[in-house]
Amino acid sequence: MEQNSIKREEWNSKLGFILASVGSAVGLGNLWGFAYSSSEGGGAAFVILYIFVVLIVCFPIFVAEFALGRTTKVSAFLAPIKAAGNNWAPLGWLFIIAPIAIASYYAVVMSWTGEVFIMSIFDNLPKNAKESANFFKYISEGNHVFIGQIFSLGLGSYIVSGGIKKGIEKLNLICMPILFAILFILVIWAAFLGKAGEGYNNLFLNFDIKQLTNPTNIRLAFSQAFFSLSLGIGIMVTYASYLDKKSNLPKQAVQISLLDTIVGLMAGLITFPIIYTFNMSSSIKESTIGTLFTTIPTGLGEYGSLGRLMAVLFFGLAYLAAITSMVSLLEIPVSTLIDKFDIKRKYASIYSFILIFIIGIPSVRNISFLDNLDAMAKTLLIGGGFLVAFLMGWVLPRSLETELENSGSSLKTKYYLKFMLRYITPVLVAWGFIISLYDLVNKFSS
Ligand code: PHE
């Protein structure tokens, strides 16, 4: 096994590690995916399923990924092989294919986000429903999308080339507090909008019990939970490989999942009041990937200069959230190249940039391609989650135990996590994976 000849970098502080993980988790998925999935999946029924998946399924997997990263101290591609031998190479491959696929279209959505941000600064938002129809077409079609895609990938690669402490950690220490501040301002502002109450009702109270067993709703809850927490993809394995031996893994997993879920809910508290106040709810019913980029700008565009200021804040916030996620996606191929071929971080970043740019070209050109790749990649994450749970629960229970002991976990926590990772989590993820696959095949064949 190739090992980097110089000593592996470590996070500067516990806070830095937590903020970087929260930075990876909080992204466009929270601001766009959460509202989108809950409007597709029947409001409260989606929120309930989502929280169930986070607590029962994702939390143990979070700890499993952390444990795998910290015991092996290598990047996600190599970690399963180093821990459990060559039979586990497919999991390593999943850990490299999924982040490259997601980064390739994430950069495109970042390009749209950046463009709306700039358009809100220059007062070019749509002022009514008619203008809004052309607006999304304008930001998402044509060669100018490449500019935003290249800029976003380039910025991400530049930050990653700076390393863990001086690149990723520093970015998150600066961006995350700003992000939370903007989020608070927007939630408070949205609460005073005319139909804020109706928006909240539709997000939380519009409860249709049948939706709890609807396969599409189940797929959306699973895929949104894994995507939003950046799980099943090797990011938490890689981030934990830069962790010192002592930090408390279960505690940090709780903190990160909690913050991520709070941000998802807060985003709903912003987007739903806007959507209902400006009578955009019909467009959210036939929700597509572009909804966020039409309803929110149109609603705010109609609202004069205060609306415009809020649009600047909202899309600025979305871009900040996205860049901290993008660096985590890029860190996977970059750290793999460094660990496997012992090359310099700078070159690993350049190669990753070029590769992902090329793979992203079809997503720039074709939104249904992007949409399908998104649905497939998210289902892959659920499969990744199953394999990690199985690996740590059944193949490497000793390593899991050691990592929990190093974390200073209580006996109760240890038994709970071991029990979950052996008997409960794998069964539930397998169930979620099969339903998601079935629903996905239906989606593609309809
Ligand atoms: N969690 C990020 C979001 O919610 C996206 C992401 C997914 C980032 C998977 C890394 C890995 O937008």
CSV table of C-alpha atoms and ligand atoms in Angstrom, one decimal:
chain,number,residue,atom,x,y,z
A,1,MET,CA,0.0,0.0,0.0
A,2,GLU,CA,1.4,3.3,-1.0
A,3,GLN,CA,1.6,5.8,1.8
A,4,ASN,CA,2.4,9.4,1.6
A,5,SER,CA,6.0,9.8,2.6
A,6,ILE,CA,5.4,13.0,4.6
A,7,LYS,CA,3.4,12.9,7.8
A,8,ARG,CA,-0.3,13.1,7.2
A,9,GLU,CA,-1.8,16.6,7.8
A,10,GLU,CA,-4.2,17.0,10.7
A,11,TRP,CA,-7.0,19.5,11.4
A,12,ASN,CA,-5.8,22.5,13.4
A,13,SER,CA,-8.7,22.3,15.8
A,14,LYS,CA,-11.8,20.4,16.7
A,15,LEU,CA,-13.9,23.3,15.6
A,16,GLY,CA,-12.2,23.4,12.2
A,17,PHE,CA,-13.1,19.7,11.7
A,18,ILE,CA,-16.7,20.2,12.7
A,19,LEU,CA,-17.2,23.3,10.6
A,20,ALA,CA,-15.6,21.6,7.6
A,21,SER,CA,-17.9,18.6,8.0
A,22,VAL,CA,-20.9,20.9,8.5
A,23,GLY,CA,-19.7,22.9,5.5
A,24,SER,CA,-19.7,19.7,3.4
A,25,ALA,CA,-23.1,18.7,4.6
A,26,VAL,CA,-24.8,22.1,4.3
A,27,GLY,CA,-25.1,22.9,0.6
A,28,LEU,CA,-27.5,23.3,-2.3
A,29,GLY,CA,-29.1,20.1,-1.1
A,30,ASN,CA,-30.4,21.9,2.0
A,31,LEU,CA,-31.5,25.1,0.3
A,32,TRP,CA,-32.9,23.5,-2.9
A,33,GLY,CA,-33.3,19.8,-2.4
A,34,PHE,CA,-35.1,19.9,1.0
A,35,ALA,CA,-37.9,22.2,-0.2
A,36,TYR,CA,-38.0,20.5,-3.5
A,37,SER,CA,-38.3,17.0,-2.0
A,38,SER,CA,-40.8,18.0,0.6
A,39,SER,CA,-43.0,19.6,-2.0
A,40,GLU,CA,-42.8,16.4,-4.1
A,41,GLY,CA,-43.2,14.1,-1.2
A,42,GLY,CA,-46.1,15.6,0.6
A,43,GLY,CA,-44.8,18.1,3.1
A,44,ALA,CA,-44.9,16.8,6.6
A,45,ALA,CA,-44.8,13.2,5.6
A,46,PHE,CA,-41.5,13.8,3.9
A,47,VAL,CA,-40.1,15.8,6.9
A,48,ILE,CA,-41.1,12.9,9.3
A,49,LEU,CA,-39.5,10.2,7.1
A,50,TYR,CA,-36.4,12.3,6.6
A,51,ILE,CA,-35.9,12.8,10.4
A,52,PHE,CA,-36.5,9.1,11.0
A,53,VAL,CA,-33.8,8.2,8.3
A,54,VAL,CA,-31.3,10.7,9.8
A,55,LEU,CA,-31.7,9.4,13.4
A,56,ILE,CA,-32.0,5.6,12.8
A,57,VAL,CA,-30.1,5.0,9.6
A,58,CYS,CA,-27.7,7.9,9.0
A,59,PHE,CA,-26.3,8.6,12.5
A,60,PRO,CA,-24.7,5.1,12.9
A,61,ILE,CA,-23.4,5.3,9.4
A,62,PHE,CA,-21.9,8.6,10.2
A,63,VAL,CA,-19.9,7.0,13.1
A,64,ALA,CA,-19.0,4.1,10.9
A,65,GLU,CA,-17.5,6.4,8.2
A,66,PHE,CA,-15.6,8.3,10.8
A,67,ALA,CA,-14.3,5.2,12.4
A,68,LEU,CA,-13.2,3.8,9.0
A,69,GLY,CA,-11.3,7.0,8.2
A,70,ARG,CA,-9.6,7.3,11.5
A,71,THR,CA,-8.4,3.7,11.8
A,72,THR,CA,-7.0,3.6,8.3
A,73,LYS,CA,-5.7,7.2,7.9
A,74,VAL,CA,-6.0,7.0,4.1
A,75,SER,CA,-8.3,8.5,1.6
A,76,ALA,CA,-11.7,7.0,0.9
A,77,PHE,CA,-10.6,5.1,-2.2
A,78,LEU,CA,-7.9,3.1,-0.3
A,79,ALA,CA,-9.6,2.9,3.1
A,80,PRO,CA,-11.8,-0.2,2.5
A,81,ILE,CA,-8.9,-2.1,0.9
A,82,LYS,CA,-6.5,-1.2,3.7
A,83,ALA,CA,-9.0,-2.2,6.3
A,84,ALA,CA,-10.5,-5.3,4.9
A,85,GLY,CA,-8.6,-6.4,1.8
A,86,ASN,CA,-9.1,-6.4,-1.9
A,87,ASN,CA,-12.6,-7.8,-1.8
A,88,TRP,CA,-13.6,-4.4,-0.6
A,89,ALA,CA,-12.1,-2.6,-3.6
A,90,PRO,CA,-15.6,-2.0,-5.1
A,91,LEU,CA,-16.5,0.2,-2.1
A,92,GLY,CA,-13.4,2.2,-2.8
A,93,TRP,CA,-14.5,2.6,-6.4
A,94,LEU,CA,-17.9,3.7,-5.3
A,95,PHE,CA,-16.2,6.3,-3.1
A,96,ILE,CA,-14.4,7.8,-6.0
A,97,ILE,CA,-17.1,7.5,-8.8
A,98,ALA,CA,-19.9,9.1,-6.7
A,99,PRO,CA,-18.1,12.3,-5.7
A,100,ILE,CA,-16.7,12.8,-9.2
A,101,ALA,CA,-20.2,12.4,-10.7
A,102,ILE,CA,-21.8,14.7,-8.1
A,103,ALA,CA,-19.0,17.4,-8.4
A,104,SER,CA,-19.5,17.3,-12.2
A,105,TYR,CA,-23.1,18.5,-12.0
A,106,TYR,CA,-22.8,20.4,-8.7
A,107,ALA,CA,-20.5,22.8,-10.5
A,108,VAL,CA,-23.2,23.5,-13.1
A,109,VAL,CA,-25.9,24.2,-10.4
A,110,MET,CA,-23.3,26.5,-8.7
A,111,SER,CA,-23.0,28.3,-12.1
A,112,TRP,CA,-26.7,29.0,-12.1
A,113,THR,CA,-26.6,30.1,-8.5
A,114,GLY,CA,-23.8,32.5,-9.1
A,115,GLU,CA,-25.5,33.9,-12.1
A,116,VAL,CA,-28.7,34.6,-10.2
A,117,PHE,CA,-26.6,36.2,-7.5
A,118,ILE,CA,-25.1,38.6,-10.0
A,119,MET,CA,-28.4,39.3,-11.6
A,120,SER,CA,-29.9,40.2,-8.3
A,121,ILE,CA,-27.1,42.7,-7.7
A,122,PHE,CA,-27.7,44.3,-11.1
A,123,ASP,CA,-31.5,44.3,-10.7
A,124,ASN,CA,-32.2,41.9,-13.5
A,125,LEU,CA,-34.6,39.6,-11.6
A,126,PRO,CA,-37.9,38.6,-13.3
A,127,LYS,CA,-40.8,40.9,-12.2
A,128,ASN,CA,-43.7,38.6,-13.0
A,129,ALA,CA,-44.7,35.1,-13.9
A,130,LYS,CA,-44.3,35.7,-17.6
A,131,GLU,CA,-40.7,36.9,-17.3
A,132,SER,CA,-39.9,34.1,-14.9
A,133,ALA,CA,-40.6,31.4,-17.6
A,134,ASN,CA,-37.7,32.7,-19.7
A,135,PHE,CA,-35.5,33.5,-16.7
A,136,PHE,CA,-34.5,29.9,-15.9
A,137,LYS,CA,-34.0,29.2,-19.6
A,138,TYR,CA,-31.7,32.2,-19.8
A,139,ILE,CA,-29.5,31.2,-16.8
A,140,SER,CA,-29.3,27.5,-17.6
A,141,GLU,CA,-28.7,27.5,-21.3
A,142,GLY,CA,-25.9,28.6,-23.5
A,143,ASN,CA,-22.1,28.7,-23.4
A,144,HIS,CA,-22.1,31.3,-20.5
A,145,VAL,CA,-22.9,28.4,-18.2
A,146,PHE,CA,-19.4,27.1,-18.8
A,147,ILE,CA,-18.0,30.3,-17.2
A,148,GLY,CA,-19.7,29.7,-13.9
A,149,GLN,CA,-18.9,26.0,-14.0
A,150,ILE,CA,-15.2,26.6,-14.7
A,151,PHE,CA,-15.1,29.4,-12.1
A,152,SER,CA,-16.7,27.2,-9.4
A,153,LEU,CA,-14.5,24.2,-10.1
A,154,GLY,CA,-11.4,26.4,-10.4
A,155,LEU,CA,-12.1,28.2,-7.1
A,156,GLY,CA,-12.8,24.8,-5.3
A,157,SER,CA,-9.6,23.2,-6.7
A,158,TYR,CA,-7.6,26.3,-5.7
A,159,ILE,CA,-8.8,26.1,-2.2
A,160,VAL,CA,-8.2,22.3,-2.0
A,161,SER,CA,-4.7,22.8,-3.4
A,162,GLY,CA,-4.0,24.8,-0.2
A,163,GLY,CA,-4.3,21.7,1.9
A,164,ILE,CA,-6.4,20.7,4.9
A,165,LYS,CA,-5.4,23.5,7.4
A,166,LYS,CA,-4.7,26.3,5.1
A,167,GLY,CA,-7.3,25.5,2.4
A,168,ILE,CA,-10.4,23.6,3.5
A,169,GLU,CA,-10.3,24.5,7.3
A,170,LYS,CA,-9.6,28.1,6.7
A,171,LEU,CA,-12.4,28.5,4.1
A,172,ASN,CA,-14.9,26.9,6.5
A,173,LEU,CA,-13.8,29.0,9.5
A,174,ILE,CA,-14.6,32.1,7.5
A,175,CYS,CA,-17.7,31.0,5.5
A,176,MET,CA,-19.7,29.1,8.0
A,177,PRO,CA,-20.3,31.9,10.6
A,178,ILE,CA,-21.3,34.2,7.7
A,179,LEU,CA,-23.6,31.6,6.4
A,180,PHE,CA,-25.4,31.2,9.7
A,181,ALA,CA,-25.7,34.9,10.2
A,182,ILE,CA,-27.4,35.3,6.7
A,183,LEU,CA,-29.6,32.4,7.4
A,184,PHE,CA,-30.9,34.0,10.6
A,185,ILE,CA,-31.6,37.3,8.9
A,186,LEU,CA,-33.5,35.6,6.1
A,187,VAL,CA,-35.6,33.4,8.4
A,188,ILE,CA,-36.6,36.4,10.5
A,189,TRP,CA,-37.4,38.5,7.4
A,190,ALA,CA,-39.5,35.7,5.9
A,191,ALA,CA,-41.5,35.3,9.1
A,192,PHE,CA,-43.0,38.8,8.5
A,193,LEU,CA,-44.1,38.1,5.0
A,194,GLY,CA,-47.9,38.2,4.3
A,195,LYS,CA,-48.5,34.4,3.9
A,196,ALA,CA,-45.7,33.1,6.1
A,197,GLY,CA,-48.2,31.1,8.1
A,198,GLU,CA,-49.6,29.4,5.0
A,199,GLY,CA,-46.0,28.5,3.9
A,200,TYR,CA,-45.3,26.9,7.3
A,201,ASN,CA,-48.5,25.0,7.2
A,202,ASN,CA,-47.6,23.5,3.9
A,203,LEU,CA,-44.1,22.6,5.0
A,204,PHE,CA,-45.0,21.1,8.3
A,205,LEU,CA,-48.7,20.5,8.7
A,206,ASN,CA,-49.9,19.4,5.4
A,207,PHE,CA,-49.8,15.8,6.5
A,208,ASP,CA,-51.0,13.0,4.3
A,209,ILE,CA,-50.5,9.6,6.1
A,210,LYS,CA,-50.5,7.7,2.8
A,211,GLN,CA,-47.4,9.5,1.7
A,212,LEU,CA,-45.4,7.6,4.4
A,213,THR,CA,-45.6,4.4,2.4
A,214,ASN,CA,-45.3,6.0,-1.1
A,215,PRO,CA,-42.1,4.6,-2.7
A,216,THR,CA,-41.2,8.0,-4.3
A,217,ASN,CA,-41.5,9.7,-0.9
A,218,ILE,CA,-39.3,6.9,0.7
A,219,ARG,CA,-36.7,7.3,-2.0
A,220,LEU,CA,-36.7,11.1,-1.7
A,221,ALA,CA,-36.3,10.8,2.1
A,222,PHE,CA,-33.4,8.4,1.9
A,223,SER,CA,-31.6,10.1,-0.9
A,224,GLN,CA,-32.1,13.5,0.5
A,225,ALA,CA,-30.8,12.4,3.9
A,226,PHE,CA,-27.6,10.8,2.5
A,227,PHE,CA,-27.0,13.6,0.0
A,228,SER,CA,-27.6,16.3,2.5
A,229,LEU,CA,-25.3,14.7,5.2
A,230,SER,CA,-22.7,13.9,2.5
A,231,LEU,CA,-22.9,10.3,3.6
A,232,GLY,CA,-22.2,7.0,1.7
A,233,ILE,CA,-19.7,8.8,-0.5
A,234,GLY,CA,-16.5,8.6,1.5
A,235,ILE,CA,-16.2,12.3,2.4
A,236,MET,CA,-16.6,11.7,6.1
A,237,VAL,CA,-14.1,8.8,5.8
A,238,THR,CA,-11.6,11.2,4.2
A,239,TYR,CA,-12.2,14.1,6.6
A,240,ALA,CA,-11.8,11.7,9.6
A,241,SER,CA,-8.5,10.4,8.2
A,242,TYR,CA,-7.1,13.9,9.1
A,243,LEU,CA,-8.4,13.6,12.7
A,244,ASP,CA,-6.4,13.1,15.8
A,245,LYS,CA,-6.9,9.9,17.8
A,246,LYS,CA,-8.8,11.4,20.7
A,247,SER,CA,-11.7,13.3,19.4
A,248,ASN,CA,-15.2,12.0,20.2
A,249,LEU,CA,-16.7,10.6,17.0
A,250,PRO,CA,-20.3,9.9,18.0
A,251,LYS,CA,-20.6,13.3,19.7
A,252,GLN,CA,-19.3,15.0,16.5
A,253,ALA,CA,-21.6,13.0,14.3
A,254,VAL,CA,-24.6,14.2,16.4
A,255,GLN,CA,-23.5,17.8,16.2
A,256,ILE,CA,-23.0,17.7,12.5
A,257,SER,CA,-26.3,15.9,11.7
A,258,LEU,CA,-28.2,18.2,14.0
A,259,LEU,CA,-26.8,21.4,12.4
A,260,ASP,CA,-27.4,20.1,8.9
A,261,THR,CA,-31.0,19.2,9.7
A,262,ILE,CA,-31.6,22.6,11.4
A,263,VAL,CA,-30.2,24.3,8.3
A,264,GLY,CA,-32.5,22.3,6.0
A,265,LEU,CA,-35.5,23.2,8.1
A,266,MET,CA,-34.5,26.9,8.3
A,267,ALA,CA,-34.2,27.0,4.5
A,268,GLY,CA,-37.8,25.7,4.4
A,269,LEU,CA,-38.7,28.5,6.8
A,270,ILE,CA,-37.3,30.9,4.2
A,271,THR,CA,-38.4,29.4,0.9
A,272,PHE,CA,-42.0,28.4,1.8
A,273,PRO,CA,-43.2,31.8,3.0
A,274,ILE,CA,-41.7,33.4,-0.1
A,275,ILE,CA,-43.4,30.8,-2.4
A,276,TYR,CA,-46.8,31.3,-0.8
A,277,THR,CA,-46.7,35.0,-0.3
A,278,PHE,CA,-45.9,35.6,-3.9
A,279,ASN,CA,-48.4,33.0,-5.1
A,280,MET,CA,-45.8,30.7,-6.7
A,281,SER,CA,-47.2,27.6,-5.1
A,282,SER,CA,-48.5,26.2,-8.4
A,283,SER,CA,-45.1,26.1,-9.9
A,284,ILE,CA,-43.7,24.2,-6.9
A,285,LYS,CA,-46.3,21.5,-7.4
A,286,GLU,CA,-44.8,20.6,-10.7
A,287,SER,CA,-41.4,21.1,-9.1
A,288,THR,CA,-38.3,20.4,-11.1
A,289,ILE,CA,-34.6,21.1,-10.5
A,290,GLY,CA,-35.1,24.7,-11.8
A,291,THR,CA,-37.9,25.7,-9.3
A,292,LEU,CA,-35.6,27.3,-6.8
A,293,PHE,CA,-34.2,29.4,-9.6
A,294,THR,CA,-37.5,30.6,-10.8
A,295,THR,CA,-39.9,30.9,-7.9
A,296,ILE,CA,-37.5,32.6,-5.4
A,297,PRO,CA,-36.1,35.2,-7.9
A,298,THR,CA,-39.5,36.0,-9.2
A,299,GLY,CA,-41.1,36.4,-5.8
A,300,LEU,CA,-38.2,38.6,-4.6
A,301,GLY,CA,-38.0,40.4,-7.9
A,302,GLU,CA,-41.6,41.6,-7.5
A,303,TYR,CA,-40.8,43.0,-4.0
A,304,GLY,CA,-38.8,46.1,-4.9
A,305,SER,CA,-35.4,46.9,-3.5
A,306,LEU,CA,-35.9,45.1,-0.2
A,307,GLY,CA,-36.7,41.9,-2.2
A,308,ARG,CA,-33.6,42.5,-4.3
A,309,LEU,CA,-31.4,42.8,-1.2
A,310,MET,CA,-32.9,39.6,0.1
A,311,ALA,CA,-32.2,37.9,-3.2
A,312,VAL,CA,-28.6,39.0,-3.0
A,313,LEU,CA,-28.4,37.5,0.5
A,314,PHE,CA,-30.2,34.3,-0.4
A,315,PHE,CA,-28.2,33.5,-3.5
A,316,GLY,CA,-24.9,34.7,-1.9
A,317,LEU,CA,-25.7,32.3,1.0
A,318,ALA,CA,-26.4,29.5,-1.5
A,319,TYR,CA,-23.1,30.0,-3.2
A,320,LEU,CA,-21.2,30.0,0.1
A,321,ALA,CA,-22.9,26.8,1.1
A,322,ALA,CA,-22.1,25.3,-2.2
A,323,ILE,CA,-18.4,26.1,-2.3
A,324,THR,CA,-17.8,24.5,1.1
A,325,SER,CA,-19.5,21.4,-0.2
A,326,MET,CA,-17.6,21.5,-3.5
A,327,VAL,CA,-14.2,21.5,-1.7
A,328,SER,CA,-15.2,18.3,0.1
A,329,LEU,CA,-16.2,16.6,-3.1
A,330,LEU,CA,-12.9,17.6,-4.7
A,331,GLU,CA,-10.9,16.5,-1.7
A,332,ILE,CA,-11.8,12.9,-2.5
A,333,PRO,CA,-10.1,12.6,-5.9
A,334,VAL,CA,-7.3,14.9,-4.8
A,335,SER,CA,-6.5,12.9,-1.6
A,336,THR,CA,-6.7,9.7,-3.6
A,337,LEU,CA,-4.2,10.9,-6.2
A,338,ILE,CA,-1.8,12.0,-3.4
A,339,ASP,CA,-2.1,8.8,-1.4
A,340,LYS,CA,-1.9,6.4,-4.3
A,341,PHE,CA,0.7,8.1,-6.5
A,342,ASP,CA,2.5,10.2,-4.1
A,343,ILE,CA,2.1,13.3,-6.2
A,344,LYS,CA,2.0,16.9,-5.0
A,345,ARG,CA,-1.4,18.3,-3.9
A,346,LYS,CA,-1.1,21.1,-6.4
A,347,TYR,CA,-0.9,18.7,-9.4
A,348,ALA,CA,-3.6,16.4,-7.9
A,349,SER,CA,-5.9,19.4,-7.8
A,350,ILE,CA,-5.2,20.4,-11.3
A,351,TYR,CA,-5.8,16.9,-12.6
A,352,SER,CA,-9.1,16.6,-10.7
A,353,PHE,CA,-10.2,19.9,-12.0
A,354,ILE,CA,-9.7,18.9,-15.6
A,355,LEU,CA,-11.3,15.5,-15.2
A,356,ILE,CA,-14.4,16.8,-13.5
A,357,PHE,CA,-14.7,19.7,-16.0
A,358,ILE,CA,-14.8,17.2,-18.9
A,359,ILE,CA,-17.3,14.9,-17.2
A,360,GLY,CA,-19.5,17.9,-16.4
A,361,ILE,CA,-19.9,19.0,-20.1
A,362,PRO,CA,-23.1,17.0,-20.7
A,363,SER,CA,-24.7,18.5,-17.6
A,364,VAL,CA,-23.9,22.0,-18.8
A,365,ARG,CA,-25.6,21.2,-22.1
A,366,ASN,CA,-28.6,19.2,-21.0
A,367,ILE,CA,-30.7,19.6,-17.9
A,368,SER,CA,-32.4,16.2,-18.1
A,369,PHE,CA,-29.0,14.6,-18.2
A,370,LEU,CA,-28.1,16.5,-15.0
A,371,ASP,CA,-31.4,15.6,-13.4
A,372,ASN,CA,-31.0,11.9,-14.1
A,373,LEU,CA,-27.4,11.9,-13.0
A,374,ASP,CA,-28.5,13.5,-9.7
A,375,ALA,CA,-31.2,10.8,-9.1
A,376,MET,CA,-28.7,8.0,-9.9
A,377,ALA,CA,-25.8,9.4,-7.8
A,378,LYS,CA,-28.1,9.9,-4.9
A,379,THR,CA,-29.3,6.3,-5.1
A,380,LEU,CA,-25.6,5.2,-5.2
A,381,LEU,CA,-25.0,6.9,-1.9
A,382,ILE,CA,-27.6,4.8,-0.2
A,383,GLY,CA,-25.8,1.7,-1.6
A,384,GLY,CA,-22.5,3.1,-0.2
A,385,GLY,CA,-24.2,3.6,3.1
A,386,PHE,CA,-25.2,0.0,3.3
A,387,LEU,CA,-21.7,-1.2,2.5
A,388,VAL,CA,-20.1,1.0,5.1
A,389,ALA,CA,-22.6,-0.1,7.8
A,390,PHE,CA,-22.0,-3.8,6.9
A,391,LEU,CA,-18.2,-3.3,6.8
A,392,MET,CA,-18.0,-1.7,10.2
A,393,GLY,CA,-20.8,-3.8,11.8
A,394,TRP,CA,-19.8,-7.3,10.6
A,395,VAL,CA,-16.3,-7.3,9.1
A,396,LEU,CA,-14.4,-4.8,11.3
A,397,PRO,CA,-16.3,-4.7,14.6
A,398,ARG,CA,-13.0,-4.7,16.5
A,399,SER,CA,-11.9,-1.5,14.8
A,400,LEU,CA,-15.2,0.1,15.5
A,401,GLU,CA,-14.9,-0.8,19.1
A,402,THR,CA,-11.4,0.6,19.3
A,403,GLU,CA,-12.4,3.9,17.7
A,404,LEU,CA,-15.3,4.2,20.1
A,405,GLU,CA,-13.0,3.6,23.0
A,406,ASN,CA,-10.6,6.2,21.7
A,407,SER,CA,-13.5,8.5,21.5
A,408,GLY,CA,-14.2,8.0,25.2
A,409,SER,CA,-17.7,6.8,24.5
A,410,SER,CA,-19.8,5.3,27.3
A,411,LEU,CA,-20.6,1.6,27.4
A,412,LYS,CA,-24.2,2.4,26.5
A,413,THR,CA,-23.2,4.4,23.4
A,414,LYS,CA,-20.9,1.6,22.3
A,415,TYR,CA,-23.5,-1.1,22.6
A,416,TYR,CA,-26.1,1.0,20.9
A,417,LEU,CA,-23.9,1.7,17.9
A,418,LYS,CA,-22.6,-1.8,17.6
A,419,PHE,CA,-26.1,-3.2,17.8
A,420,MET,CA,-27.5,-0.7,15.3
A,421,LEU,CA,-24.7,-1.3,12.8
A,422,ARG,CA,-25.1,-5.0,13.0
A,423,TYR,CA,-28.8,-5.6,13.1
A,424,ILE,CA,-30.9,-2.5,12.4
A,425,THR,CA,-29.1,0.0,10.1
A,426,PRO,CA,-28.0,-2.5,7.4
A,427,VAL,CA,-31.5,-3.9,7.1
A,428,LEU,CA,-33.2,-0.5,6.9
A,429,VAL,CA,-30.7,0.8,4.4
A,430,ALA,CA,-31.0,-2.3,2.3
A,431,TRP,CA,-34.8,-1.8,2.4
A,432,GLY,CA,-34.5,1.9,1.5
A,433,PHE,CA,-32.0,1.0,-1.3
A,434,ILE,CA,-34.3,-1.6,-2.9
A,435,ILE,CA,-37.3,0.7,-2.8
A,436,SER,CA,-35.3,3.6,-4.2
A,437,LEU,CA,-34.0,1.4,-7.0
A,438,TYR,CA,-37.5,0.2,-7.8
A,439,ASP,CA,-38.8,3.7,-7.8
A,440,LEU,CA,-35.9,5.0,-9.9
A,441,VAL,CA,-36.4,2.3,-12.6
A,442,ASN,CA,-40.1,3.3,-12.7
A,443,LYS,CA,-39.2,7.0,-13.0
A,444,PHE,CA,-36.9,6.2,-15.9
A,445,SER,CA,-39.3,3.9,-17.7
A,446,SER,CA,-42.3,6.2,-17.4
B,1,PHE,N1,-24.3,17.8,1.2
B,1,PHE,C1,-24.2,18.7,0.1
B,1,PHE,C2,-25.5,19.4,0.0
B,1,PHE,O1,-26.4,19.2,0.7
B,1,PHE,C3,-23.9,18.0,-1.2
B,1,PHE,C4,-22.9,17.0,-1.1
B,1,PHE,C5,-23.3,15.6,-1.3
B,1,PHE,C6,-21.6,17.3,-0.8
B,1,PHE,C7,-22.4,14.6,-1.2
B,1,PHE,C8,-20.7,16.2,-0.7
B,1,PHE,C9,-21.1,14.9,-0.9
B,1,PHE,O2,-25.6,20.2,-1.0
